[in-house]
Structures are given as structure tokens and as C-alpha cells.
Amino acid sequence: WGSASEEEEDHFRSARRLVRATRESLYAAIDACRRPDACLSHIGHAIGRVATHYGYQSVEKYRGHGICHEFHCAPFVKHYPNHDRLPLVPGMIFTIEPMLVMGRHHCVEWESDGWTVVTVDNSLAAQFEHTILIQEPGVVEIL
């Protein structure tokens, strides 16, 4: 099989760094939900801080969502700094799904399947997701 070139090794290191940052942003967002005064904007700010620290952008087109009688319902969770001051209250169930990119945050879906997402500038992207339940103020369960 041979070994990877230095350029390929650099690409692999960059991709692993992006994946690590995206996972870190997910858990920073979950930790933000553990604040007794937590609200939706804390989630986006936590993800934004991690993305900025690593020099990445967060995709703004897609959001987390509530889970209820309908699969995609309010609250809609922005993964970037915002001013959505909706308090997190016991019983809320929603997803946090940050997608960080190495280039610009603009994405499109492939027309062929209407589902696969790619960055407009062909830069690498990584995405993680958890569904959480707010049990009581400051207490979060990952479902």
C-alpha cells in the first residue's frame, strides 16, 4: 500500500483537528445547557467560541430542533452566536448538531438526493449531534 505523502499527512491532521473541534463544540454547548439560567443563545455562543478558537466557521443554514409529537419542531437551535433568549425549562427535548467547516460556512444539498450537504468552497466539514433532555434547571440528560 505504501505510505502517505507529507501533503496527505497534513490533510489527515487537519481533518482530525476539525473533527476534534466539532466534537468539542458539541460538548461545550451541552455544558452551556447545564447553567441554571441557560437559554438557547448560550448554545450558539458556546459553539461559536470553540469554532473561533480553532479558526473555523459554524454552518448557519442548519439548526438543531425540538423533539415532540413532530420530529422537527421548536425550539430551533442555532449553532452560532445569536440572541435567542428562550429559557431552557424542564421537559424540553431538542437536538444540538454543530457543523463546523474549515472554509466558508455556506453549504448546499446535492440535487441528486436532496440530503447530502457539501460546502460551496469544497472545504472540509464535520458534524456531531446529540439529543438532550432538560430535566431541571442545570440538569441535562443526553438521550
N, C-alpha and C. Protein backbone atom coordinates (compact mmCIF):
# COMPACT_ATOMS: atom_id res chain seq x y z
N TRP A 1 0.82 -1.20 0.00
CA TRP A 1 0.00 0.00 0.00
C TRP A 1 0.86 1.26 0.00
N GLY A 2 2.00 1.22 0.64
CA GLY A 2 2.84 2.42 0.67
C GLY A 2 2.41 3.35 1.78
N SER A 3 3.15 4.41 1.91
CA SER A 3 2.83 5.37 2.96
C SER A 3 2.30 6.66 2.34
N ALA A 4 1.64 7.43 3.16
CA ALA A 4 1.05 8.69 2.71
C ALA A 4 2.15 9.73 2.50
N SER A 5 1.91 10.62 1.56
CA SER A 5 2.84 11.72 1.32
C SER A 5 2.71 12.73 2.46
N GLU A 6 3.65 13.64 2.54
CA GLU A 6 3.59 14.69 3.57
C GLU A 6 2.33 15.54 3.40
N GLU A 7 1.97 15.81 2.16
CA GLU A 7 0.75 16.58 1.89
C GLU A 7 -0.49 15.83 2.38
N GLU A 8 -0.54 14.53 2.14
CA GLU A 8 -1.67 13.73 2.62
C GLU A 8 -1.70 13.68 4.14
N GLU A 9 -0.54 13.53 4.77
CA GLU A 9 -0.48 13.53 6.23
C GLU A 9 -0.98 14.85 6.80
N ASP A 10 -0.61 15.97 6.19
CA ASP A 10 -1.10 17.28 6.62
C ASP A 10 -2.62 17.36 6.50
N HIS A 11 -3.14 16.82 5.41
CA HIS A 11 -4.59 16.81 5.21
C HIS A 11 -5.28 15.99 6.30
N PHE A 12 -4.74 14.82 6.61
CA PHE A 12 -5.30 13.97 7.66
C PHE A 12 -5.26 14.67 9.02
N ARG A 13 -4.14 15.32 9.33
CA ARG A 13 -4.03 16.05 10.61
C ARG A 13 -5.06 17.18 10.68
N SER A 14 -5.22 17.89 9.57
CA SER A 14 -6.20 18.98 9.54
C SER A 14 -7.62 18.45 9.73
N ALA A 15 -7.92 17.34 9.08
CA ALA A 15 -9.26 16.76 9.21
C ALA A 15 -9.52 16.28 10.63
N ARG A 16 -8.53 15.64 11.25
CA ARG A 16 -8.69 15.18 12.64
C ARG A 16 -8.89 16.37 13.59
N ARG A 17 -8.18 17.45 13.33
CA ARG A 17 -8.32 18.66 14.16
C ARG A 17 -9.74 19.22 14.03
N LEU A 18 -10.27 19.24 12.81
CA LEU A 18 -11.63 19.72 12.59
C LEU A 18 -12.65 18.83 13.31
N VAL A 19 -12.49 17.53 13.22
CA VAL A 19 -13.40 16.61 13.90
C VAL A 19 -13.33 16.81 15.41
N ARG A 20 -12.11 16.94 15.94
CA ARG A 20 -11.93 17.17 17.38
C ARG A 20 -12.62 18.47 17.82
N ALA A 21 -12.45 19.53 17.04
CA ALA A 21 -13.05 20.82 17.38
C ALA A 21 -14.58 20.74 17.35
N THR A 22 -15.12 20.03 16.36
CA THR A 22 -16.57 19.93 16.24
C THR A 22 -17.15 19.15 17.42
N ARG A 23 -16.50 18.07 17.79
CA ARG A 23 -16.96 17.31 18.96
C ARG A 23 -16.86 18.17 20.22
N GLU A 24 -15.76 18.90 20.35
CA GLU A 24 -15.58 19.80 21.49
C GLU A 24 -16.69 20.85 21.53
N SER A 25 -17.09 21.36 20.37
CA SER A 25 -18.15 22.37 20.34
C SER A 25 -19.48 21.79 20.79
N LEU A 26 -19.76 20.54 20.44
CA LEU A 26 -20.99 19.89 20.89
C LEU A 26 -21.03 19.82 22.41
N TYR A 27 -19.94 19.37 23.02
CA TYR A 27 -19.94 19.22 24.47
C TYR A 27 -19.87 20.57 25.19
N ALA A 28 -19.29 21.57 24.56
CA ALA A 28 -19.34 22.92 25.14
C ALA A 28 -20.78 23.43 25.15
N ALA A 29 -21.52 23.12 24.08
CA ALA A 29 -22.92 23.52 24.01
C ALA A 29 -23.76 22.79 25.06
N ILE A 30 -23.51 21.51 25.23
CA ILE A 30 -24.23 20.75 26.26
C ILE A 30 -23.91 21.31 27.64
N ASP A 31 -22.64 21.61 27.89
CA ASP A 31 -22.27 22.21 29.17
C ASP A 31 -22.97 23.55 29.38
N ALA A 32 -23.15 24.32 28.31
CA ALA A 32 -23.85 25.61 28.42
C ALA A 32 -25.30 25.40 28.88
N CYS A 33 -25.89 24.27 28.52
CA CYS A 33 -27.26 23.95 28.94
C CYS A 33 -27.33 23.62 30.42
N ARG A 34 -26.20 23.35 31.04
CA ARG A 34 -26.16 23.00 32.47
C ARG A 34 -26.16 24.22 33.37
N ARG A 35 -26.09 25.40 32.79
CA ARG A 35 -26.18 26.61 33.61
C ARG A 35 -27.60 26.73 34.17
N PRO A 36 -27.74 27.12 35.41
CA PRO A 36 -29.10 27.26 35.98
C PRO A 36 -29.96 28.26 35.22
N ASP A 37 -29.32 29.26 34.59
CA ASP A 37 -30.05 30.29 33.84
C ASP A 37 -29.97 30.07 32.33
N ALA A 38 -29.74 28.84 31.90
CA ALA A 38 -29.47 28.54 30.49
C ALA A 38 -30.61 28.95 29.57
N CYS A 39 -30.22 29.45 28.39
CA CYS A 39 -31.19 29.76 27.34
C CYS A 39 -30.58 29.36 26.00
N LEU A 40 -31.38 29.40 24.95
CA LEU A 40 -30.94 28.95 23.64
C LEU A 40 -29.68 29.67 23.16
N SER A 41 -29.57 30.96 23.41
CA SER A 41 -28.41 31.70 22.90
C SER A 41 -27.11 31.20 23.50
N HIS A 42 -27.13 30.64 24.70
CA HIS A 42 -25.90 30.11 25.31
C HIS A 42 -25.32 28.97 24.47
N ILE A 43 -26.19 28.20 23.82
CA ILE A 43 -25.74 27.08 22.99
C ILE A 43 -24.94 27.60 21.80
N GLY A 44 -25.51 28.54 21.07
CA GLY A 44 -24.83 29.11 19.91
C GLY A 44 -23.54 29.82 20.26
N HIS A 45 -23.55 30.52 21.38
CA HIS A 45 -22.33 31.21 21.80
C HIS A 45 -21.23 30.22 22.18
N ALA A 46 -21.58 29.13 22.83
CA ALA A 46 -20.58 28.12 23.20
C ALA A 46 -19.95 27.50 21.95
N ILE A 47 -20.77 27.16 20.98
CA ILE A 47 -20.25 26.59 19.73
C ILE A 47 -19.40 27.62 19.01
N GLY A 48 -19.87 28.84 18.96
CA GLY A 48 -19.12 29.91 18.30
C GLY A 48 -17.75 30.14 18.91
N ARG A 49 -17.67 30.07 20.23
CA ARG A 49 -16.37 30.26 20.90
C ARG A 49 -15.38 29.18 20.48
N VAL A 50 -15.83 27.93 20.46
CA VAL A 50 -14.95 26.83 20.07
C VAL A 50 -14.54 26.98 18.60
N ALA A 51 -15.50 27.26 17.73
CA ALA A 51 -15.19 27.42 16.31
C ALA A 51 -14.16 28.53 16.10
N THR A 52 -14.36 29.65 16.74
CA THR A 52 -13.43 30.78 16.60
C THR A 52 -12.05 30.43 17.13
N HIS A 53 -12.02 29.74 18.26
CA HIS A 53 -10.73 29.35 18.85
C HIS A 53 -9.90 28.54 17.85
N TYR A 54 -10.55 27.66 17.12
CA TYR A 54 -9.85 26.80 16.16
C TYR A 54 -9.70 27.45 14.78
N GLY A 55 -10.33 28.60 14.57
CA GLY A 55 -10.25 29.26 13.27
C GLY A 55 -11.25 28.72 12.25
N TYR A 56 -12.34 28.11 12.72
CA TYR A 56 -13.35 27.54 11.84
C TYR A 56 -14.61 28.39 11.87
N GLN A 57 -15.55 28.08 10.99
CA GLN A 57 -16.87 28.71 10.99
C GLN A 57 -17.91 27.65 11.27
N SER A 58 -19.04 28.09 11.81
CA SER A 58 -20.17 27.20 12.05
C SER A 58 -21.21 27.43 10.96
N VAL A 59 -21.69 26.35 10.38
CA VAL A 59 -22.71 26.45 9.33
C VAL A 59 -23.98 27.02 9.95
N GLU A 60 -24.53 28.04 9.33
CA GLU A 60 -25.73 28.71 9.86
C GLU A 60 -27.01 28.22 9.22
N LYS A 61 -26.91 27.50 8.12
CA LYS A 61 -28.10 27.08 7.38
C LYS A 61 -28.92 26.03 8.13
N TYR A 62 -28.26 25.17 8.89
CA TYR A 62 -28.94 24.06 9.56
C TYR A 62 -28.97 24.31 11.06
N ARG A 63 -30.01 23.81 11.69
CA ARG A 63 -30.19 24.04 13.12
C ARG A 63 -30.62 22.76 13.80
N GLY A 64 -30.39 22.75 15.12
CA GLY A 64 -30.98 21.71 15.93
C GLY A 64 -32.48 21.98 16.03
N HIS A 65 -33.21 21.04 16.60
CA HIS A 65 -34.66 21.16 16.64
C HIS A 65 -35.22 20.43 17.84
N GLY A 66 -36.44 20.80 18.18
CA GLY A 66 -37.14 20.12 19.25
C GLY A 66 -37.62 18.75 18.80
N ILE A 67 -37.87 17.90 19.79
CA ILE A 67 -38.44 16.59 19.57
C ILE A 67 -39.74 16.55 20.37
N CYS A 68 -40.84 16.30 19.68
CA CYS A 68 -42.15 16.27 20.34
C CYS A 68 -43.03 15.33 19.54
N HIS A 69 -44.28 15.72 19.32
CA HIS A 69 -45.17 14.91 18.50
C HIS A 69 -44.73 14.93 17.04
N GLU A 70 -44.03 15.99 16.68
CA GLU A 70 -43.42 16.10 15.35
C GLU A 70 -41.91 16.00 15.55
N PHE A 71 -41.23 15.43 14.56
CA PHE A 71 -39.78 15.23 14.69
C PHE A 71 -39.02 16.55 14.67
N HIS A 72 -39.30 17.42 13.72
CA HIS A 72 -38.63 18.72 13.63
C HIS A 72 -39.60 19.80 14.06
N CYS A 73 -39.44 20.27 15.29
CA CYS A 73 -40.33 21.31 15.81
C CYS A 73 -39.51 22.26 16.69
N ALA A 74 -40.15 23.31 17.14
CA ALA A 74 -39.50 24.26 18.05
C ALA A 74 -39.13 23.52 19.34
N PRO A 75 -38.07 23.96 20.01
CA PRO A 75 -37.25 25.13 19.66
C PRO A 75 -36.22 24.78 18.58
N PHE A 76 -35.93 25.76 17.73
CA PHE A 76 -34.89 25.60 16.71
C PHE A 76 -33.61 26.17 17.27
N VAL A 77 -32.56 25.38 17.27
CA VAL A 77 -31.32 25.67 17.98
C VAL A 77 -30.25 26.14 16.99
N LYS A 78 -29.88 27.41 17.08
CA LYS A 78 -28.83 27.96 16.22
C LYS A 78 -27.47 27.56 16.78
N HIS A 79 -26.56 27.21 15.88
CA HIS A 79 -25.23 26.75 16.28
C HIS A 79 -24.18 27.83 16.07
N TYR A 80 -24.56 29.05 16.26
CA TYR A 80 -23.69 30.21 16.11
C TYR A 80 -24.21 31.30 17.05
N PRO A 81 -23.39 32.29 17.39
CA PRO A 81 -23.85 33.33 18.31
C PRO A 81 -25.14 33.99 17.82
N ASN A 82 -26.07 34.16 18.74
CA ASN A 82 -27.38 34.71 18.41
C ASN A 82 -27.99 35.33 19.67
N HIS A 83 -29.21 35.83 19.53
CA HIS A 83 -29.89 36.48 20.66
C HIS A 83 -31.20 35.79 21.02
N ASP A 84 -31.29 34.48 20.79
CA ASP A 84 -32.50 33.73 21.12
C ASP A 84 -32.52 33.46 22.63
N ARG A 85 -33.21 34.30 23.35
CA ARG A 85 -33.18 34.26 24.81
C ARG A 85 -34.20 33.30 25.41
N LEU A 86 -34.68 32.33 24.66
CA LEU A 86 -35.66 31.37 25.18
C LEU A 86 -35.04 30.56 26.31
N PRO A 87 -35.60 30.66 27.53
CA PRO A 87 -35.05 29.87 28.65
C PRO A 87 -35.24 28.37 28.42
N LEU A 88 -34.27 27.60 28.87
CA LEU A 88 -34.37 26.14 28.81
C LEU A 88 -35.09 25.68 30.07
N VAL A 89 -36.21 25.00 29.88
CA VAL A 89 -37.06 24.62 31.01
C VAL A 89 -37.20 23.10 31.07
N PRO A 90 -37.50 22.57 32.26
CA PRO A 90 -37.66 21.13 32.41
C PRO A 90 -38.66 20.56 31.41
N GLY A 91 -38.28 19.41 30.84
CA GLY A 91 -39.13 18.73 29.88
C GLY A 91 -38.78 19.02 28.43
N MET A 92 -37.97 20.05 28.18
CA MET A 92 -37.57 20.34 26.79
C MET A 92 -36.67 19.23 26.29
N ILE A 93 -36.93 18.77 25.08
CA ILE A 93 -36.08 17.79 24.40
C ILE A 93 -35.73 18.39 23.04
N PHE A 94 -34.44 18.46 22.75
CA PHE A 94 -34.02 19.02 21.46
C PHE A 94 -32.64 18.50 21.08
N THR A 95 -32.31 18.70 19.82
CA THR A 95 -31.01 18.28 19.32
C THR A 95 -30.05 19.46 19.28
N ILE A 96 -28.79 19.14 19.46
CA ILE A 96 -27.70 20.10 19.23
C ILE A 96 -26.83 19.42 18.17
N GLU A 97 -26.63 20.07 17.02
CA GLU A 97 -26.00 19.43 15.87
C GLU A 97 -24.97 20.34 15.19
N PRO A 98 -23.94 20.77 15.88
CA PRO A 98 -23.00 21.69 15.23
C PRO A 98 -22.30 21.08 14.03
N MET A 99 -22.14 21.90 13.00
CA MET A 99 -21.38 21.53 11.81
C MET A 99 -20.34 22.64 11.61
N LEU A 100 -19.08 22.29 11.81
CA LEU A 100 -18.00 23.25 11.62
C LEU A 100 -17.32 23.00 10.29
N VAL A 101 -16.82 24.06 9.69
CA VAL A 101 -16.15 23.97 8.39
C VAL A 101 -14.81 24.68 8.44
N MET A 102 -13.88 24.17 7.62
CA MET A 102 -12.56 24.79 7.55
C MET A 102 -12.59 26.06 6.70
N GLY A 103 -13.50 26.14 5.77
CA GLY A 103 -13.59 27.31 4.90
C GLY A 103 -14.78 28.17 5.28
N ARG A 104 -15.51 28.60 4.26
CA ARG A 104 -16.69 29.43 4.48
C ARG A 104 -17.89 28.56 4.87
N HIS A 105 -18.80 29.14 5.61
CA HIS A 105 -19.91 28.38 6.19
C HIS A 105 -21.05 28.10 5.22
N HIS A 106 -20.96 28.54 3.98
CA HIS A 106 -22.05 28.35 3.02
C HIS A 106 -22.07 26.91 2.51
N CYS A 107 -23.27 26.29 2.54
CA CYS A 107 -23.44 24.89 2.14
C CYS A 107 -24.64 24.76 1.21
N VAL A 108 -24.65 23.67 0.47
CA VAL A 108 -25.79 23.33 -0.38
C VAL A 108 -26.02 21.82 -0.29
N GLU A 109 -27.23 21.41 -0.67
CA GLU A 109 -27.54 19.98 -0.75
C GLU A 109 -27.35 19.53 -2.19
N TRP A 110 -26.90 18.30 -2.35
CA TRP A 110 -26.83 17.73 -3.68
C TRP A 110 -28.23 17.60 -4.24
N GLU A 111 -28.42 18.00 -5.47
CA GLU A 111 -29.73 17.87 -6.11
C GLU A 111 -30.10 16.41 -6.32
N SER A 112 -29.10 15.55 -6.50
CA SER A 112 -29.37 14.14 -6.81
C SER A 112 -30.09 13.42 -5.68
N ASP A 113 -29.84 13.81 -4.42
CA ASP A 113 -30.53 13.13 -3.32
C ASP A 113 -31.25 14.09 -2.37
N GLY A 114 -31.00 15.39 -2.51
CA GLY A 114 -31.68 16.37 -1.67
C GLY A 114 -31.33 16.28 -0.20
N TRP A 115 -30.26 15.56 0.12
CA TRP A 115 -29.92 15.32 1.53
C TRP A 115 -28.45 15.58 1.82
N THR A 116 -27.58 15.07 0.96
CA THR A 116 -26.14 15.20 1.17
C THR A 116 -25.75 16.67 1.12
N VAL A 117 -25.01 17.12 2.13
CA VAL A 117 -24.61 18.52 2.25
C VAL A 117 -23.12 18.66 1.93
N VAL A 118 -22.79 19.67 1.12
CA VAL A 118 -21.40 19.98 0.80
C VAL A 118 -21.18 21.47 0.96
N THR A 119 -19.95 21.84 1.27
CA THR A 119 -19.62 23.26 1.35
C THR A 119 -19.48 23.81 -0.06
N VAL A 120 -19.86 25.06 -0.25
CA VAL A 120 -19.78 25.70 -1.55
C VAL A 120 -18.33 25.81 -2.02
N ASP A 121 -17.41 26.01 -1.07
CA ASP A 121 -16.00 26.16 -1.44
C ASP A 121 -15.23 24.83 -1.40
N ASN A 122 -15.95 23.72 -1.22
CA ASN A 122 -15.36 22.38 -1.16
C ASN A 122 -14.40 22.17 0.01
N SER A 123 -14.55 22.98 1.05
CA SER A 123 -13.72 22.77 2.24
C SER A 123 -14.30 21.63 3.07
N LEU A 124 -13.46 21.11 3.95
CA LEU A 124 -13.90 20.02 4.82
C LEU A 124 -14.90 20.51 5.85
N ALA A 125 -15.81 19.63 6.23
CA ALA A 125 -16.81 19.90 7.26
C ALA A 125 -16.90 18.69 8.18
N ALA A 126 -17.30 18.93 9.42
CA ALA A 126 -17.55 17.85 10.37
C ALA A 126 -18.82 18.20 11.15
N GLN A 127 -19.57 17.17 11.54
CA GLN A 127 -20.82 17.40 12.26
C GLN A 127 -20.99 16.33 13.33
N PHE A 128 -21.43 16.76 14.51
CA PHE A 128 -21.79 15.85 15.60
C PHE A 128 -23.18 16.22 16.07
N GLU A 129 -23.85 15.26 16.71
CA GLU A 129 -25.21 15.51 17.17
C GLU A 129 -25.53 14.69 18.41
N HIS A 130 -26.25 15.33 19.33
CA HIS A 130 -26.86 14.64 20.46
C HIS A 130 -28.25 15.20 20.65
N THR A 131 -29.12 14.39 21.20
CA THR A 131 -30.44 14.83 21.65
C THR A 131 -30.36 14.91 23.16
N ILE A 132 -30.85 16.03 23.70
CA ILE A 132 -30.78 16.20 25.15
C ILE A 132 -32.15 16.49 25.73
N LEU A 133 -32.26 16.21 27.02
CA LEU A 133 -33.46 16.48 27.80
C LEU A 133 -33.06 17.40 28.94
N ILE A 134 -33.79 18.51 29.09
CA ILE A 134 -33.59 19.37 30.24
C ILE A 134 -34.45 18.78 31.37
N GLN A 135 -33.78 18.20 32.37
CA GLN A 135 -34.52 17.55 33.46
C GLN A 135 -35.00 18.57 34.49
N GLU A 136 -34.14 19.48 34.81
CA GLU A 136 -34.44 20.61 35.71
C GLU A 136 -33.37 21.65 35.44
N PRO A 137 -33.55 22.88 35.93
CA PRO A 137 -32.53 23.89 35.64
C PRO A 137 -31.13 23.39 36.03
N GLY A 138 -30.22 23.42 35.06
CA GLY A 138 -28.85 22.99 35.30
C GLY A 138 -28.61 21.50 35.20
N VAL A 139 -29.66 20.71 34.95
CA VAL A 139 -29.50 19.25 34.87
C VAL A 139 -29.94 18.79 33.48
N VAL A 140 -28.98 18.20 32.75
CA VAL A 140 -29.19 17.78 31.37
C VAL A 140 -28.92 16.29 31.25
N GLU A 141 -29.77 15.60 30.49
CA GLU A 141 -29.52 14.20 30.17
C GLU A 141 -29.31 14.08 28.68
N ILE A 142 -28.23 13.39 28.29
CA ILE A 142 -28.00 13.07 26.90
C ILE A 142 -28.78 11.80 26.59
N LEU A 143 -29.70 11.90 25.64
CA LEU A 143 -30.57 10.76 25.31
C LEU A 143 -29.94 9.86 24.26
